[in-house]
């Protein structure tokens, strides 16, 4: 890995193209970072909208992430270990929310859980109305973010060779022991990457949430929705909120980048 | 002297497995062309998959008997299994790999005793110095020893080795063949070794069981195969024309 063994195809035009795109990707974040004096930061952070949106975002994304991990790990394991046609079809279908626009996901959720939706009347008859509640925020986050965890999890579990589980069995490990002590630790780095991506996606979720859960401060207004809301009244506030989300994203990126080295170090893999 | 017998009928994908053979403490070499069912036989004995019709016994223990509905689960069979490529647990150190079998199920021991036994086994196999190492950077020969230590530490009733020398280069193979033969003699329990190399059979002093298309086509001492190989594969295998 690494090194420059490839003959570089980058001549003048290529370099220009590459630099242009890289600049386009990075420039907005630079502009965002320099656009706010420190005094505004403090003002934004003490704004009543800020705390409620931040805590709602943290609460809902941690809930959706927990549910995604708990429900998604067995699914990812099955996708990785089954060679059946059903598994392949399921795996392809699990990618749907990645390629379908979030706004469409929002409408689809309304058509499922809305009052007039597929399950709406049944839920309504027992007194449950999901749309425009905190639960609907979590549901929207799960639908858009779980595919990232499932896909990363399935590839992580594919790293576990079946012989390892057979050996664990012959060594006295029951199937749950073999899973917990062999398959899970081997797949753990990949699962963590998947969980991080899913969390990042849930934290940034906007379209499906707006349509399915609305934009109600204190109830369904997560950070991205608060940015949208603040933009109409006070740009500086929107910038502060954006900076916080950007900082979380950068932190996540750095962690993911250095995670392999870190985990290797922690299990003494340098010997 | 431990006697054992294996009778297995099962369907594995394209392969229709129907074999019966038995043995005692003398090592068995399981030979045959690719796809003849060697690995499937080992896995059937280990209890990896369901069998249509089977009777597997080791000593006085019935591991599987479909006629009376007996099926001991894989984790209680006391079968040692060293698969191709060894399948060491990459997230554990050498010592933790060897301790694994002493840390779960019926063989579970207190941690101190676990370490003591695993270290003893490692030093029996001349690799105590590797104990704290990660298994990922071991040489092929070291991996083979660790995999062997990991199964032998449980004193299995039957040891199954799937091409234990295949992944090694020629020079190393010669050294490790001798080592393996010596270890199997010390182990004294029965063993079944899948091999593609007639020199392994000779070094282990093994009885040959030859498979083709999921059936046993010939069994007996190497001299018998050399005199009257039952098919072309075996003629090639023993180097006869």
Coordinates of C-alpha atoms in Angstrom, one line a residue:
Chain A
X1 CA 0.0 0.0 0.0
X2 CA 1.0 3.6 -0.4
X3 CA 4.0 4.8 -2.3
X4 CA 3.9 6.1 -5.8
X5 CA 4.3 2.9 -7.8
X6 CA 1.7 4.1 -10.3
X7 CA 2.8 6.0 -13.3
X8 CA 1.1 9.3 -12.7
X9 CA -1.4 10.1 -15.4
X10 CA -1.7 13.6 -14.0
X11 CA -0.5 16.1 -16.6
X12 CA -1.3 19.8 -16.6
X13 CA -5.1 19.5 -17.3
X14 CA -5.6 16.6 -14.9
X15 CA -3.9 18.4 -12.1
X16 CA -6.1 21.4 -12.7
X17 CA -9.3 19.3 -12.7
X18 CA -8.3 17.5 -9.5
X19 CA -7.3 20.7 -7.7
X20 CA -10.6 22.4 -8.8
X21 CA -12.7 19.6 -7.4
X22 CA -10.7 19.3 -4.2
X23 CA -11.0 23.0 -3.8
X24 CA -14.7 22.9 -4.4
X25 CA -15.1 20.3 -1.7
X26 CA -13.0 22.1 0.9
X27 CA -13.6 25.8 0.2
X28 CA -17.2 25.9 1.7
X29 CA -15.9 24.5 5.0
X30 CA -13.1 27.0 5.1
X31 CA -15.6 29.8 4.4
X32 CA -17.8 28.5 7.2
X33 CA -15.0 28.3 9.6
X34 CA -13.8 31.9 9.1
X35 CA -17.2 33.4 8.8
X36 CA -18.0 33.8 12.5
X37 CA -16.3 35.9 15.2
X38 CA -15.9 34.2 18.5
X39 CA -18.4 36.5 20.2
X40 CA -21.1 35.3 17.9
X41 CA -20.2 31.7 18.7
X42 CA -21.0 32.2 22.3
X43 CA -24.2 34.0 21.5
X44 CA -25.3 31.2 19.2
X45 CA -24.5 28.5 21.7
X46 CA -26.6 30.2 24.4
X47 CA -29.6 30.6 22.2
X48 CA -32.6 28.6 23.5
X49 CA -33.0 26.8 20.1
X50 CA -29.4 25.6 20.2
X51 CA -29.6 23.4 23.4
X52 CA -33.0 21.9 22.6
X53 CA -32.0 21.0 19.0
X54 CA -28.6 19.6 20.1
X55 CA -30.1 17.5 22.8
X56 CA -32.9 16.3 20.6
X57 CA -30.3 15.4 17.9
X58 CA -28.1 13.5 20.4
X59 CA -31.1 11.7 22.0
X60 CA -32.7 10.6 18.8
X61 CA -29.5 9.7 17.0
X62 CA -28.2 7.6 19.9
X63 CA -31.6 5.9 20.0
X64 CA -31.6 5.2 16.3
X65 CA -28.0 4.1 16.4
X66 CA -28.6 1.7 19.2
X67 CA -31.7 0.2 17.5
X68 CA -29.7 0.0 14.2
X69 CA -26.8 -1.9 15.8
X70 CA -29.0 -4.3 17.8
X71 CA -31.4 -5.1 15.0
X72 CA -28.8 -4.8 12.2
X73 CA -26.0 -7.0 13.6
X74 CA -27.9 -10.2 13.2
X75 CA -29.1 -9.1 9.8
X76 CA -25.6 -8.3 8.7
X77 CA -24.4 -11.7 10.0
X78 CA -27.1 -13.5 8.1
X79 CA -26.3 -11.6 4.9
X80 CA -22.6 -12.4 5.2
X81 CA -23.0 -16.1 6.1
X82 CA -25.9 -17.2 3.9
X83 CA -25.4 -18.0 0.3
X84 CA -29.1 -18.2 -0.4
X85 CA -30.8 -16.1 -3.1
X86 CA -33.1 -14.6 -0.5
X87 CA -30.0 -13.2 1.2
X88 CA -28.6 -11.7 -2.0
X89 CA -31.9 -10.1 -2.9
X90 CA -32.4 -8.8 0.7
X91 CA -28.9 -7.3 0.6
X92 CA -29.6 -5.5 -2.6
X93 CA -32.9 -4.2 -1.2
X94 CA -31.2 -2.9 2.0
X95 CA -29.3 -0.4 -0.2
X96 CA -32.6 1.2 -1.4
X97 CA -32.6 4.1 1.1
X98 CA -29.1 5.0 0.0
X99 CA -30.1 5.6 -3.6
X100 CA -33.6 6.9 -3.0
X101 CA -33.8 10.7 -2.1
X102 CA -34.5 11.4 1.6
X103 CA -37.6 13.4 0.6
X104 CA -39.0 10.3 -1.0
X105 CA -38.3 8.3 2.1
X106 CA -40.2 10.9 4.1
X107 CA -43.3 10.6 1.8
X108 CA -43.0 6.8 1.9
X109 CA -42.9 6.9 5.8
X110 CA -46.0 9.1 5.8
X111 CA -47.7 6.6 3.5
X112 CA -46.8 3.9 5.9
X113 CA -47.3 5.4 9.4
X114 CA -49.4 8.5 8.5
X115 CA -53.1 8.6 9.6
X116 CA -54.1 7.6 6.1
X117 CA -51.1 5.3 5.6
X118 CA -50.7 1.6 5.4
X119 CA -50.4 1.0 9.1
X120 CA -51.9 4.3 10.2
X121 CA -55.5 3.1 10.9
X122 CA -54.3 0.1 12.8
X123 CA -51.9 2.2 14.9
X124 CA -54.6 4.8 15.3
X125 CA -57.1 2.3 16.7
X126 CA -54.8 1.6 19.6
X127 CA -54.2 5.4 20.1
X128 CA -50.8 5.7 18.5
X129 CA -50.0 8.5 16.1
X130 CA -46.4 8.5 15.0
X131 CA -46.0 11.4 12.5
X132 CA -44.6 14.6 14.0
X133 CA -43.4 13.0 17.1
X134 CA -39.9 12.2 18.4
X135 CA -40.5 8.6 17.5
X136 CA -41.0 9.6 13.9
X137 CA -37.6 11.4 14.0
X138 CA -36.0 8.2 15.2
X139 CA -37.8 6.1 12.5
X140 CA -36.7 8.4 9.7
X141 CA -33.1 8.3 11.0
X142 CA -33.1 4.5 11.2
X143 CA -34.4 4.1 7.6
X144 CA -31.8 6.4 6.1
X145 CA -28.9 5.4 8.2
X146 CA -29.2 1.6 8.9
X147 CA -28.2 0.7 5.3
X148 CA -24.7 2.0 6.0
X149 CA -24.4 -0.1 9.0
X150 CA -25.9 -3.2 7.4
X151 CA -23.6 -3.0 4.4
X152 CA -20.4 -2.3 6.4
X153 CA -21.4 -5.0 8.9
X154 CA -22.0 -7.6 6.2
X155 CA -18.5 -7.0 4.7
X156 CA -17.0 -7.0 8.1
X157 CA -18.6 -10.4 8.9
X158 CA -17.3 -11.8 5.5
X159 CA -13.8 -11.4 7.0
X160 CA -14.7 -14.2 9.4
X161 CA -13.7 -17.5 7.8
X162 CA -16.2 -20.3 8.4
X163 CA -13.3 -22.6 9.5
X164 CA -12.7 -20.2 12.5
X165 CA -16.2 -20.9 13.8
X166 CA -15.8 -24.6 13.2
X167 CA -12.6 -24.6 15.2
X168 CA -14.2 -22.6 17.9
X169 CA -16.9 -25.2 18.0
X170 CA -14.4 -28.1 18.3
X171 CA -12.7 -26.3 21.1
X172 CA -15.9 -26.4 23.1
X173 CA -17.4 -23.1 22.1
X174 CA -21.2 -23.2 21.6
X175 CA -22.5 -21.2 18.7
X176 CA -23.2 -18.1 20.8
X177 CA -19.7 -18.3 22.3
X178 CA -18.2 -18.7 18.8
X179 CA -20.1 -15.7 17.6
X180 CA -19.4 -13.5 20.6
X181 CA -15.7 -14.5 21.1
X182 CA -14.6 -15.1 17.5
X183 CA -16.9 -13.6 14.8
X184 CA -17.7 -10.4 16.6
X185 CA -14.2 -9.4 17.6
X186 CA -12.9 -10.1 14.1
X187 CA -15.7 -8.0 12.6
X188 CA -15.6 -5.3 15.2
X189 CA -13.4 -2.7 13.4
X190 CA -15.8 -2.9 10.4
X191 CA -18.8 -2.8 12.5
X192 CA -17.6 0.3 14.2
X193 CA -16.9 2.0 10.9
X194 CA -20.4 1.1 9.8
X195 CA -21.9 2.4 13.1
X196 CA -20.0 5.7 12.7
X197 CA -21.2 6.2 9.1
X198 CA -24.7 5.4 10.2
X199 CA -24.5 7.8 13.1
X200 CA -23.1 10.5 10.8
X201 CA -25.9 10.0 8.3
X202 CA -28.6 10.0 11.1
X203 CA -27.2 13.2 12.6
X204 CA -27.3 14.9 9.2
X205 CA -30.7 13.6 8.3
X206 CA -33.0 16.4 7.0
X207 CA -35.4 15.6 4.2
X208 CA -37.2 12.6 5.5
X209 CA -37.4 14.1 9.0
X210 CA -38.8 17.4 7.7
X211 CA -41.6 15.6 5.8
X212 CA -42.4 12.8 8.3
X213 CA -41.7 14.5 11.6
X214 CA -42.0 18.2 10.8
X215 CA -39.9 21.0 12.2
X216 CA -41.2 21.7 15.7
X217 CA -38.7 23.4 18.1
X218 CA -38.2 21.2 21.1
X219 CA -40.2 18.3 19.7
X220 CA -38.9 17.3 16.3
X221 CA -36.4 20.0 15.4
X222 CA -33.0 18.3 15.2
X223 CA -29.8 20.3 14.5
X224 CA -30.1 20.2 10.7
X225 CA -33.7 21.4 10.9
X226 CA -32.7 24.1 13.4
X227 CA -30.2 25.3 10.9
X228 CA -32.9 25.5 8.2
X229 CA -35.2 27.4 10.7
X230 CA -32.5 29.8 12.0
X231 CA -31.4 30.7 8.4
X232 CA -34.7 32.4 8.0
X233 CA -34.3 34.6 11.0
X234 CA -30.6 34.9 11.9
X235 CA -27.9 33.7 9.6
X236 CA -25.2 33.9 12.4
X237 CA -27.2 31.4 14.4
X238 CA -27.4 29.0 11.4
X239 CA -23.6 29.3 11.0
X240 CA -23.0 28.5 14.7
X241 CA -25.2 25.4 14.5
X242 CA -23.4 24.4 11.3
X243 CA -20.0 24.8 12.8
X244 CA -21.0 22.4 15.6
X245 CA -22.2 19.8 13.2
X246 CA -19.1 20.3 11.0
X247 CA -16.9 19.8 14.1
X248 CA -18.6 16.6 15.0
X249 CA -18.2 15.3 11.4
X250 CA -14.5 16.2 11.4
X251 CA -14.0 14.5 14.7
X252 CA -15.7 11.4 13.3
X253 CA -13.5 11.4 10.2
X254 CA -10.3 11.7 12.2
X255 CA -11.4 8.9 14.5
X256 CA -12.2 6.6 11.5
X257 CA -9.0 7.5 9.8
X258 CA -6.9 6.6 12.9
X259 CA -9.1 3.9 14.3
X260 CA -7.3 0.9 12.6
X261 CA -3.9 2.0 14.0
X262 CA -5.5 2.7 17.3
X263 CA -7.2 -0.7 17.6
X264 CA -4.0 -2.4 16.4
X265 CA -2.1 -0.6 19.1
X266 CA -4.6 -1.5 21.8
X267 CA -4.3 -5.2 21.1
X268 CA -0.6 -5.1 20.9
X269 CA -0.5 -6.0 17.2
X270 CA 2.9 -4.3 16.7
X271 CA 4.8 -7.4 17.9
Chain B
X1 CA -6.1 -48.8 22.5
X2 CA -8.7 -46.4 21.2
X3 CA -10.8 -47.7 18.3
X4 CA -13.1 -45.6 16.3
X5 CA -15.5 -46.0 13.4
X6 CA -17.0 -43.6 10.9
X7 CA -20.0 -44.3 8.7
X8 CA -21.4 -41.3 7.0
X9 CA -24.0 -40.7 4.3
X10 CA -24.8 -37.1 3.4
X11 CA -25.3 -34.8 0.5
X12 CA -22.9 -31.8 0.2
X13 CA -23.8 -29.7 -2.8
X14 CA -22.8 -31.8 -5.8
X15 CA -21.1 -34.4 -3.7
X16 CA -22.9 -37.5 -2.6
X17 CA -20.9 -38.7 0.4
X18 CA -21.1 -42.4 1.4
X19 CA -18.1 -43.6 3.4
X20 CA -17.4 -46.1 6.1
X21 CA -14.0 -46.8 7.6
X22 CA -12.5 -47.4 11.0
X23 CA -9.3 -47.4 12.8
X24 CA -7.3 -47.5 16.1
X25 CA -4.5 -45.4 17.4
X26 CA -2.5 -45.8 14.1
X27 CA -2.8 -42.6 12.1
X28 CA -5.0 -42.6 9.0
X29 CA -4.1 -40.7 5.9
X30 CA -7.1 -39.6 3.9
X31 CA -6.2 -39.2 0.3
X32 CA -8.0 -38.5 -3.0
X33 CA -8.5 -36.0 -5.8
X34 CA -9.9 -32.5 -5.2
X35 CA -13.6 -32.7 -4.6
X36 CA -13.6 -36.3 -3.6
X37 CA -15.0 -35.4 -0.2
X38 CA -11.9 -35.4 2.2
X39 CA -12.7 -32.2 3.9
X40 CA -16.4 -33.0 4.0
X41 CA -15.6 -36.3 5.8
X42 CA -13.5 -34.4 8.4
X43 CA -16.3 -31.9 9.0
X44 CA -18.9 -34.6 9.2
X45 CA -16.9 -36.3 11.9
X46 CA -16.5 -32.9 13.7
X47 CA -20.2 -32.5 13.6
X48 CA -20.4 -29.4 11.4
X49 CA -23.4 -30.3 9.4
X50 CA -26.5 -32.6 9.6
X51 CA -26.1 -36.1 8.3
X52 CA -28.7 -38.1 6.6
X53 CA -27.5 -41.4 7.8
X54 CA -24.5 -41.8 10.1
X55 CA -22.8 -43.7 12.9
X56 CA -19.6 -42.2 14.4
X57 CA -18.0 -43.6 17.5
X58 CA -14.7 -42.9 19.3
X59 CA -13.8 -45.4 21.9
X60 CA -17.0 -46.1 23.9
X61 CA -18.6 -42.8 23.0
X62 CA -21.3 -42.6 20.3
X63 CA -20.9 -39.2 18.7
X64 CA -23.6 -39.6 16.2
X65 CA -26.1 -42.4 15.4
X66 CA -28.9 -41.4 13.2
X67 CA -30.7 -44.8 13.8
X68 CA -31.1 -44.0 17.5
X69 CA -31.3 -40.2 17.1
X70 CA -28.0 -39.5 18.9
X71 CA -26.1 -36.4 17.8
X72 CA -23.5 -34.9 20.2
X73 CA -23.1 -31.2 19.3
X74 CA -19.8 -30.1 17.9
X75 CA -18.7 -28.4 21.1
X76 CA -19.0 -31.6 23.1
X77 CA -17.4 -34.1 20.7
X78 CA -13.8 -33.8 21.9
X79 CA -12.6 -33.8 18.3
X80 CA -9.5 -31.8 17.5
X81 CA -9.7 -30.0 14.2
X82 CA -6.8 -28.3 12.4
X83 CA -8.3 -26.9 9.1
X84 CA -6.4 -25.9 6.0
X85 CA -4.7 -22.6 6.6
X86 CA -5.0 -23.3 10.4
X87 CA -7.7 -20.7 11.1
X88 CA -5.9 -19.2 14.1
X89 CA -8.0 -16.5 15.8
X90 CA -6.4 -13.3 14.5
X91 CA -7.6 -11.1 17.3
X92 CA -6.0 -13.2 20.0
X93 CA -2.4 -13.7 21.0
X94 CA -0.7 -17.1 20.6
X95 CA -1.3 -17.9 24.2
X96 CA -5.0 -16.8 24.1
X97 CA -5.5 -19.0 21.0
X98 CA -4.2 -22.0 22.9
X99 CA -6.2 -21.1 26.0
X100 CA -9.4 -20.7 24.1
X101 CA -10.5 -24.3 24.5
X102 CA -9.8 -24.2 28.2
X103 CA -11.9 -21.1 28.7
X104 CA -15.3 -22.3 27.6
X105 CA -17.6 -25.2 27.7
X106 CA -16.9 -28.4 29.6
X107 CA -13.1 -27.9 29.6
X108 CA -13.3 -24.5 31.3
X109 CA -10.5 -24.0 33.8
X110 CA -9.7 -21.2 36.2
X111 CA -7.5 -18.6 34.4
X112 CA -4.2 -19.5 36.2
X113 CA -4.6 -23.2 35.4
X114 CA -5.5 -22.3 31.8
X115 CA -2.3 -20.3 31.3
X116 CA -0.2 -23.0 32.9
X117 CA -1.5 -25.7 30.7
X118 CA -1.4 -23.7 27.5
X119 CA 2.2 -22.6 28.3
X120 CA 3.1 -26.2 29.0
X121 CA 1.7 -27.3 25.6
X122 CA 3.5 -24.4 23.8
X123 CA 6.8 -25.4 25.4
X124 CA 6.2 -29.1 24.5
X125 CA 5.9 -27.9 20.9
X126 CA 9.0 -25.6 21.3
X127 CA 7.2 -22.4 20.9
X128 CA 6.8 -21.0 24.4
X129 CA 8.7 -17.9 23.3
X130 CA 5.8 -17.0 20.9
X131 CA 3.2 -16.9 23.7
X132 CA 2.7 -13.2 23.8
X133 CA 3.0 -12.6 20.1
X134 CA 0.1 -11.7 17.8
X135 CA -0.7 -14.7 15.5
X136 CA -0.8 -12.4 12.5
X137 CA 2.9 -12.2 11.9
X138 CA 3.9 -15.8 12.6
X139 CA 5.6 -17.9 9.9
X140 CA 3.7 -20.8 8.3
X141 CA 5.6 -23.4 10.4
X142 CA 4.8 -21.4 13.6
X143 CA 1.2 -21.2 12.7
X144 CA 1.0 -24.9 12.2
X145 CA 2.5 -25.6 15.7
X146 CA 0.2 -23.1 17.4
X147 CA -2.9 -24.7 15.6
X148 CA -1.7 -28.1 16.7
X149 CA -1.1 -26.9 20.3
X150 CA -4.6 -25.3 20.4
X151 CA -6.3 -28.7 19.6
X152 CA -3.9 -30.9 21.5
X153 CA -4.2 -29.0 24.8
X154 CA -7.8 -30.4 25.1
X155 CA -6.5 -34.0 24.7
X156 CA -9.0 -34.7 22.0
X157 CA -10.4 -38.2 21.4
X158 CA -9.7 -37.9 17.7
X159 CA -7.5 -35.4 15.9
X160 CA -8.4 -34.2 12.4
X161 CA -5.8 -32.5 10.3
X162 CA -6.7 -31.0 6.9
X163 CA -3.5 -30.7 4.8
X164 CA -1.4 -29.5 7.7
X165 CA 1.7 -29.3 5.5
X166 CA 0.2 -27.9 2.3
X167 CA 0.8 -24.2 3.0
X168 CA 4.6 -24.6 3.6
X169 CA 7.5 -24.4 1.3
X170 CA 9.4 -27.6 0.5
X171 CA 12.3 -27.3 3.0
X172 CA 10.0 -26.4 5.9
X173 CA 7.7 -29.2 4.9
X174 CA 10.4 -31.8 5.4
X175 CA 11.2 -30.5 8.9
X176 CA 7.6 -30.1 9.9
X177 CA 6.6 -33.5 8.6
X178 CA 9.1 -35.1 10.9
X179 CA 7.9 -32.9 13.7
X180 CA 4.2 -33.8 13.0
X181 CA 4.9 -37.5 12.9
X182 CA 6.7 -37.3 16.2
X183 CA 3.9 -35.2 17.8
X184 CA 1.3 -37.7 16.7
X185 CA 3.3 -40.5 18.2
X186 CA 3.5 -38.6 21.5
X187 CA -0.2 -37.8 21.3
X188 CA -0.9 -41.5 20.9
X189 CA -4.6 -40.9 20.2
X190 CA -6.1 -41.6 16.8
X191 CA -5.8 -39.1 14.0
X192 CA -7.0 -38.6 10.5
X193 CA -4.7 -36.5 8.2
X194 CA -5.8 -35.3 4.8
X195 CA -2.8 -35.1 2.5
X196 CA -1.7 -34.9 -1.1
X197 CA 1.8 -36.1 -0.4
X198 CA 2.8 -39.7 -0.2
X199 CA 5.8 -38.8 1.9
X200 CA 3.4 -37.6 4.6
X201 CA 1.8 -41.1 4.7
X202 CA 5.2 -42.8 5.0
X203 CA 6.5 -40.4 7.7
X204 CA 3.3 -40.8 9.8
X205 CA 3.3 -44.5 9.3
X206 CA -0.3 -44.2 8.4
X207 CA -3.0 -46.5 7.0
X208 CA -4.4 -45.1 3.8
X209 CA -8.1 -44.5 3.2
X210 CA -8.6 -43.4 -0.4
X211 CA -11.6 -41.5 -1.6
X212 CA -13.1 -40.8 -5.0
X213 CA -16.4 -39.1 -5.6
X214 CA -17.5 -39.4 -2.0
X215 CA -16.8 -43.2 -1.8
X216 CA -13.9 -45.2 -0.3
X217 CA -12.1 -46.8 -3.2
X218 CA -9.3 -48.5 -1.3
X219 CA -7.9 -48.8 2.2
X220 CA -4.9 -50.4 3.7
X221 CA -1.2 -49.9 4.3
X222 CA 0.8 -47.8 1.9
X223 CA 2.5 -51.0 0.6
X224 CA -0.8 -52.3 -0.6
X225 CA -1.6 -49.1 -2.5
X226 CA 1.9 -49.2 -4.0
X227 CA 1.4 -52.8 -5.2
X228 CA -2.2 -52.5 -6.4
X229 CA -3.4 -48.9 -6.7
X230 CA -7.1 -49.0 -7.2
X231 CA -7.3 -46.1 -9.6
X232 CA -5.2 -43.7 -11.6
X233 CA -5.1 -41.1 -8.9
X234 CA -3.6 -43.6 -6.4
X235 CA -1.1 -44.8 -9.0
X236 CA 0.0 -41.2 -9.5
X237 CA -0.1 -40.6 -5.7
X238 CA 2.3 -43.4 -4.9
X239 CA 4.4 -42.6 -7.9
X240 CA 3.8 -46.0 -9.7
X241 CA 3.2 -46.3 -13.4

